[in-house]
Backbone as numpy.savetxt, mean C-alpha at the origin, in Angstrom:
# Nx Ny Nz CAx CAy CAz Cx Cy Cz
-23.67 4.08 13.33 -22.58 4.52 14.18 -21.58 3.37 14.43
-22.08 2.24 14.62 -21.47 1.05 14.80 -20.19 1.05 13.49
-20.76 0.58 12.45 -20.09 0.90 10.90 -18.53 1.64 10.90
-19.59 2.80 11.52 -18.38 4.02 11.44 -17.23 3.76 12.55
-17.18 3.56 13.67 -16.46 3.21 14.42 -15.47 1.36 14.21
-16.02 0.82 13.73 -15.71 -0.13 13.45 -15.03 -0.04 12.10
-15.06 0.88 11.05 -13.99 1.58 10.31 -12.78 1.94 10.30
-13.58 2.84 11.72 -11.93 3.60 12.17 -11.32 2.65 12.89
-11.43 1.35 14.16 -10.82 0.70 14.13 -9.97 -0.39 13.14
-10.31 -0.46 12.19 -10.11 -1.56 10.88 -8.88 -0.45 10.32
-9.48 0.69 10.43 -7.75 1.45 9.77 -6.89 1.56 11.00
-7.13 1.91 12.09 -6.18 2.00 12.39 -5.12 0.37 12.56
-6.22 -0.66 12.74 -5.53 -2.08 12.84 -4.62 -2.01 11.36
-5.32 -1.89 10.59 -4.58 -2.15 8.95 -2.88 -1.16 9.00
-2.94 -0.01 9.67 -1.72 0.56 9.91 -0.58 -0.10 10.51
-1.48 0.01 11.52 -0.50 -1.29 12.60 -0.23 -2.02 12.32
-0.66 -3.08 11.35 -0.34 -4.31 10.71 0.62 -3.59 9.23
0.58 -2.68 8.98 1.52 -2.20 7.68 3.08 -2.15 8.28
2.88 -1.13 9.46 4.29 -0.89 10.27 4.66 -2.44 11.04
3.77 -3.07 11.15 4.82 -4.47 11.80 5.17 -5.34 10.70
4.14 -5.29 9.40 4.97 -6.15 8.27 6.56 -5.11 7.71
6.72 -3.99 7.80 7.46 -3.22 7.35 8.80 -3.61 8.51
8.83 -3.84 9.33 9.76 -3.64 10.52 10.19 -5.27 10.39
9.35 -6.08 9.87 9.72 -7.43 9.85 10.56 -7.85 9.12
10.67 -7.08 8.09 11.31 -7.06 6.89 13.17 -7.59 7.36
13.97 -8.35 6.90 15.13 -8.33 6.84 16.29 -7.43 6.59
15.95 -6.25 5.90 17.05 -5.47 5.65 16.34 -4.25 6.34
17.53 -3.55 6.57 17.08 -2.17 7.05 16.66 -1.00 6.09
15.57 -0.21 6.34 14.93 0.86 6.31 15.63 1.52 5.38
16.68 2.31 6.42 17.55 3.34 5.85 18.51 2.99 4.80
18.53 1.99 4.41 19.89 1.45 3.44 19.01 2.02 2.32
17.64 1.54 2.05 17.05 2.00 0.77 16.96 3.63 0.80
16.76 4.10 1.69 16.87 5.86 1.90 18.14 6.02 1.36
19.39 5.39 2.05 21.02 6.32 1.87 21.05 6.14 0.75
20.49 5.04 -0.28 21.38 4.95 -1.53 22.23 4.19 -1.92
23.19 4.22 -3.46 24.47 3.04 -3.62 25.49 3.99 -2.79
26.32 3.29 -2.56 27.63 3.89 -1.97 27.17 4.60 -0.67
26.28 3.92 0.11 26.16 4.12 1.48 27.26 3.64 2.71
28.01 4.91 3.20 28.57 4.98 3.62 28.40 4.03 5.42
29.13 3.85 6.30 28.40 3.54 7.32 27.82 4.45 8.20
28.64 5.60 8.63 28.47 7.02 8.74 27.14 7.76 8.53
27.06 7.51 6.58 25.73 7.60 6.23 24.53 7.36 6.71
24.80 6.01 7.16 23.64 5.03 7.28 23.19 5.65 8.70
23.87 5.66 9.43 24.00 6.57 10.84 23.01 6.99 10.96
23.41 8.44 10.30 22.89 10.03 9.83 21.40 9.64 9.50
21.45 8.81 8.26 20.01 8.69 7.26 19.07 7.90 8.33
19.40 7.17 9.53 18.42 6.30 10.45 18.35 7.07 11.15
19.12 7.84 11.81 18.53 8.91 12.93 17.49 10.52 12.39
18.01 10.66 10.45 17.09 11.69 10.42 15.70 11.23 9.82
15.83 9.82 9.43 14.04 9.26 9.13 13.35 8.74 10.86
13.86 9.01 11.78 13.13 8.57 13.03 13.76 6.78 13.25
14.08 6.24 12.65 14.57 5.01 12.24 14.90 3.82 13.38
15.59 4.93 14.24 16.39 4.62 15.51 15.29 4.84 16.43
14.15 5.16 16.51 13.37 5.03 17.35 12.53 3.71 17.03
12.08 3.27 18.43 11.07 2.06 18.26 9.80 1.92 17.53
9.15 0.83 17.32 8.49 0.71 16.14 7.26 1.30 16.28
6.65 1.47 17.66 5.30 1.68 18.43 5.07 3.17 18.38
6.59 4.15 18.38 6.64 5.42 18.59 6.58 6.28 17.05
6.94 5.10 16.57 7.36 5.59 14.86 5.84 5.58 14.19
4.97 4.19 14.63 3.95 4.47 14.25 2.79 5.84 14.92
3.21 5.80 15.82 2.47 7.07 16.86 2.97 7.96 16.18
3.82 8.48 16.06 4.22 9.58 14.85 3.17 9.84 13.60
3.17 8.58 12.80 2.86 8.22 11.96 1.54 9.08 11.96
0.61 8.36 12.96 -0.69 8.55 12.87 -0.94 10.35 13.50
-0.03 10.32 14.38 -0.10 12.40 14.33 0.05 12.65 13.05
0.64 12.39 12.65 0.68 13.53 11.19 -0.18 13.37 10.51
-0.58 11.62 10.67 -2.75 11.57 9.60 -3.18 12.88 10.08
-3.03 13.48 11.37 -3.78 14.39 11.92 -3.49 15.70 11.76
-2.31 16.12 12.24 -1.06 17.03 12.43 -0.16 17.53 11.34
0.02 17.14 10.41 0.81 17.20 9.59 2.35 16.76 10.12
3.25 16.70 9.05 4.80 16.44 9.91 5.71 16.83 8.88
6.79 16.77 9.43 8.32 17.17 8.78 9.18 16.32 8.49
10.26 16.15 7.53 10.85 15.38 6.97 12.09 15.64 6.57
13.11 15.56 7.19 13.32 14.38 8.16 12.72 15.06 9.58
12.28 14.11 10.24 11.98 14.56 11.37 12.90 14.48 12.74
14.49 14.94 12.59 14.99 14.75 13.73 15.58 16.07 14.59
15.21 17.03 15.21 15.28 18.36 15.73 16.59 19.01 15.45
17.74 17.84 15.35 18.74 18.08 15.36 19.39 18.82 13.41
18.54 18.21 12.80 18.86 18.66 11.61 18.17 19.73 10.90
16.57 19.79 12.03 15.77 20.70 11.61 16.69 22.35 12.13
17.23 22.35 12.98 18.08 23.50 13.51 19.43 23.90 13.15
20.24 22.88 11.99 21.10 22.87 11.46 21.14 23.36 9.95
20.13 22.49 9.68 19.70 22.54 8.08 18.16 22.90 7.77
17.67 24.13 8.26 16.27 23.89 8.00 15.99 24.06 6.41
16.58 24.30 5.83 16.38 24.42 4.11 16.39 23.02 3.40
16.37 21.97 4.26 16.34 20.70 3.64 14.80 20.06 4.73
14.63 20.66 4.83 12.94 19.86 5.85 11.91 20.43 4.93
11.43 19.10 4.31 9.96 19.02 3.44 8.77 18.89 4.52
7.68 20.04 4.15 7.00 20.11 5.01 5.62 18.60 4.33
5.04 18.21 5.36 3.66 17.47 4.78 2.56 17.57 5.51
1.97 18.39 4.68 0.58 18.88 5.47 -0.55 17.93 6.11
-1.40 18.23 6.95 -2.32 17.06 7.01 -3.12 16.65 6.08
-3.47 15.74 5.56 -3.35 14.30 6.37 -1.74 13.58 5.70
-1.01 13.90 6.53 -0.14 13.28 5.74 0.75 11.58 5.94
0.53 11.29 4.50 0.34 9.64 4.79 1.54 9.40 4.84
3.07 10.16 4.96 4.57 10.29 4.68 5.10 10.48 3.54
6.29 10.10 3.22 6.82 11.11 2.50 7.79 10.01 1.65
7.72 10.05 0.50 8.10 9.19 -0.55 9.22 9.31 -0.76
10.48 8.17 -0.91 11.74 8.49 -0.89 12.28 8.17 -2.41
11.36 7.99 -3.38 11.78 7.51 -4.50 11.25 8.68 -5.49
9.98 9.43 -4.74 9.75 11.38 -6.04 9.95 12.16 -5.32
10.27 12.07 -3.96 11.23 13.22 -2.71 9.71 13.85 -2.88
8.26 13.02 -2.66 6.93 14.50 -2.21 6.74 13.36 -1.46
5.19 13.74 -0.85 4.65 13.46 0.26 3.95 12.37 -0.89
3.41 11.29 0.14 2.79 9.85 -0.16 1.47 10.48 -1.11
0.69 10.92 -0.37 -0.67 11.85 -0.48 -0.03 12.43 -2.35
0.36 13.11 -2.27 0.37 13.52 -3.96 0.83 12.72 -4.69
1.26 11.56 -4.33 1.64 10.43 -5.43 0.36 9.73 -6.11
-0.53 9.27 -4.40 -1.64 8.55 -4.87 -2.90 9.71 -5.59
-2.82 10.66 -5.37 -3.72 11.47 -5.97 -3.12 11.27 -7.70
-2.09 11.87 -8.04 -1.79 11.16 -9.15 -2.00 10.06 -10.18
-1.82 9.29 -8.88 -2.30 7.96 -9.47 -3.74 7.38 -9.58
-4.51 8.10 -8.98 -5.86 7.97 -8.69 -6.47 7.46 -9.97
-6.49 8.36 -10.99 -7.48 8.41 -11.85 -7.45 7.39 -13.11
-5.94 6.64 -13.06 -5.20 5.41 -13.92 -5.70 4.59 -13.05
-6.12 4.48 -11.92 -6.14 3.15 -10.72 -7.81 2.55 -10.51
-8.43 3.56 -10.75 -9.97 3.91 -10.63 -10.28 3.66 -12.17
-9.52 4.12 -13.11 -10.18 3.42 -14.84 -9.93 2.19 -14.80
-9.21 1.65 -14.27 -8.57 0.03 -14.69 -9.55 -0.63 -13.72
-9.86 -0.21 -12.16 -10.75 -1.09 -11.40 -12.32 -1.42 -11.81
-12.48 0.15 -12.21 -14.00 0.31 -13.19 -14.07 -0.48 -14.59
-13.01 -1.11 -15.43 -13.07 -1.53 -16.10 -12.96 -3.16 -16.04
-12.19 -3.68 -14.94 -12.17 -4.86 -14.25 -13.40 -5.15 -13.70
-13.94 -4.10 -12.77 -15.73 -4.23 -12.50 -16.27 -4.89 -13.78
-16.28 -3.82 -14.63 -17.12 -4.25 -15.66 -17.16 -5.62 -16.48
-15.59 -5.74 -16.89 -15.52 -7.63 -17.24 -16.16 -8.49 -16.21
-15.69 -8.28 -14.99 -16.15 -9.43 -14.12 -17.80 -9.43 -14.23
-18.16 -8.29 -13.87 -19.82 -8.31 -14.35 -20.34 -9.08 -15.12
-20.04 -8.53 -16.51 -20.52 -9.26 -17.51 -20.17 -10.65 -17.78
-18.96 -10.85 -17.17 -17.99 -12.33 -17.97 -18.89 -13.05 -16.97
-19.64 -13.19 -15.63 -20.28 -13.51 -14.29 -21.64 -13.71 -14.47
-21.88 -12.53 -15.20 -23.61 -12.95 -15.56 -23.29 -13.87 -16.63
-22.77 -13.57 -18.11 -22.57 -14.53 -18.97 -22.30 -15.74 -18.87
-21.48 -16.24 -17.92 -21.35 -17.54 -17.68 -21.65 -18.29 -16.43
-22.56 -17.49 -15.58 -23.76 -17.60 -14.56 -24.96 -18.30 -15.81
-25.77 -17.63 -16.44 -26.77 -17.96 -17.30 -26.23 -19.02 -18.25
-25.38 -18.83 -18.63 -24.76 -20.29 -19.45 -24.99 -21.15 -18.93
-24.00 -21.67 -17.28 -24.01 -22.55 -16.32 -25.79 -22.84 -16.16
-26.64 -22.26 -15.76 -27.51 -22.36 -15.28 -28.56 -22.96 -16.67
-28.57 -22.04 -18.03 -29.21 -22.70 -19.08 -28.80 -24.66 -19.03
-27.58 -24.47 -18.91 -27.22 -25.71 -19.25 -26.82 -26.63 -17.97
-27.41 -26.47 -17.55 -27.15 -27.43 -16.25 -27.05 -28.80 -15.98
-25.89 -29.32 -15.08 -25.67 -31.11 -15.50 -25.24 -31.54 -16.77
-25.19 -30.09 -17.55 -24.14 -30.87 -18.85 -22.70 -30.71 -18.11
-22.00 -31.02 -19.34 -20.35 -31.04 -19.64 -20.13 -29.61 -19.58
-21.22 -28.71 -19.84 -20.51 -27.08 -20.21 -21.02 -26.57 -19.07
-21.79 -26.94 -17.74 -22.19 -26.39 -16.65 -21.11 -26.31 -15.56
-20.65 -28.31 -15.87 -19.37 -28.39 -15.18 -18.14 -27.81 -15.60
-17.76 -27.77 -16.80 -16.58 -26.83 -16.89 -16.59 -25.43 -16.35
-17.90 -24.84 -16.85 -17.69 -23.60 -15.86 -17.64 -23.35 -14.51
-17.99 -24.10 -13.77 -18.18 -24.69 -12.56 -16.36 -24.89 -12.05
-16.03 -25.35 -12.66 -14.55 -26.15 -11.82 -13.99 -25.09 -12.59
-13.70 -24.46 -13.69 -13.30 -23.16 -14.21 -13.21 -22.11 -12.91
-14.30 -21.82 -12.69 -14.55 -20.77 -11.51 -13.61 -20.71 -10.40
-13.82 -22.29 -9.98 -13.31 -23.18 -8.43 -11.90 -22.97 -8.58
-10.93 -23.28 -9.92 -9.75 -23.52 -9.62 -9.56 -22.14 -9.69
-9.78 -21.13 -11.03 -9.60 -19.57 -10.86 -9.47 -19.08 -9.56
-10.69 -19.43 -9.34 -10.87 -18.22 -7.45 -10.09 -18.89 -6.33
-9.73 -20.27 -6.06 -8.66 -21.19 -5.48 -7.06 -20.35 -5.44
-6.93 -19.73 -6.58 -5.77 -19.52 -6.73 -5.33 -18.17 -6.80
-4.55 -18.01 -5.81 -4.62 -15.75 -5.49 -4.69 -15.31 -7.10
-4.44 -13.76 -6.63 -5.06 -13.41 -7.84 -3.45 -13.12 -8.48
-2.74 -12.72 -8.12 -1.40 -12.38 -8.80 -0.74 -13.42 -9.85
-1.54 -15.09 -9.31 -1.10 -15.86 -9.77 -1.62 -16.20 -11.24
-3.40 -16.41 -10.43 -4.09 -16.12 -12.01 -3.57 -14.81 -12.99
-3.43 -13.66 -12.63 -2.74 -12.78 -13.68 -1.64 -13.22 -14.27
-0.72 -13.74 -13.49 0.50 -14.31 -14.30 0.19 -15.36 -15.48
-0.69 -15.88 -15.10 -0.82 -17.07 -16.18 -1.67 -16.30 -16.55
-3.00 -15.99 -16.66 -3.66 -15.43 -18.04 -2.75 -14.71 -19.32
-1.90 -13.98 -18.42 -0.67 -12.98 -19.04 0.17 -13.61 -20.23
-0.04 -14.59 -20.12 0.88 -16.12 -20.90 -0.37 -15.95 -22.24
-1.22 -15.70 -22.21 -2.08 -16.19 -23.30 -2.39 -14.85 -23.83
């Protein structure tokens, strides 16, 4: 029970920490919503109908109703009663709503699921083997020259994030 509760706190912290790195950000929100040739007008319109103009605490409270609740998009009453033929509905659990395939977050990553899950299962598997293989190497040969290379091999690899090591392996 512990586990489980200590889960659900860890997501909801990880949210909270998504929406305050997102809000930290230097440019505004809505500029990437309006588009090129964003008007100022535009910009207006497009921050008041993504919630935008509301504070960051309320936006996330939103947020997390709709994990629950489902929600609407844009969500501002004023356009839902003007224009309801432009409000995308997103059912629960809905993780929001993608401004770059106009669907909900939730059917993107389902999409993507099954490309994301072959490549991790297949990364499992190198590291496995490449780990035992040069675990038992290291260890056959121990206090040589080829114990220590694998050794400081390892150290500087794992030393160094991983985006970085990809970049340079990527080179070879």
């Amino acid at each position: 029970m512990r586990r489980v509760i200590a889960g659900v706190v860890l997501i909801v912290v990880m949210s909270l920490a998504t929406f305050i790195l997102f809000f930290a950000g230097p440019s505004q929100p809505a500029l990437f919503a309006c588009g090129r040739g964003c008007t100022p007008d535009r910009l207006i319109v497009t921050t008041k109908a993504l919630g935008y103009d509301k504070p960051a605490v309320v936006q996330w409270g939103e947020f997390m109703k709709g994990v629950f609740k489902g929600r609407d998009f844009p969500d501002d009453p004023a356009i839902k009663k003007a224009h309801p033929e432009t409000i995308a509905h997103c059912p629960a659990p809905c993780l929001g709503h993608s401004l770059l395939t106009n669907t909900n977050v939730r059917n993107d990553i389902a999409q993507a699921f099954p490309v994301s899950a072959s490549l991790a299962m297949m990364a499992f598997v190198i590291w496995i083997v490449g780990g035992v293989l040069f675990g038992v190497t290291a260890a056959l040969k121990k206090g040589t020259m080829i114990d220590r290379g694998i050794v400081g091999a390892s150290l500087v690899f794992f030393a160094f994030p991983t985006f970085f090591v990809g970049l340079f392996l990527h080179k070879f």
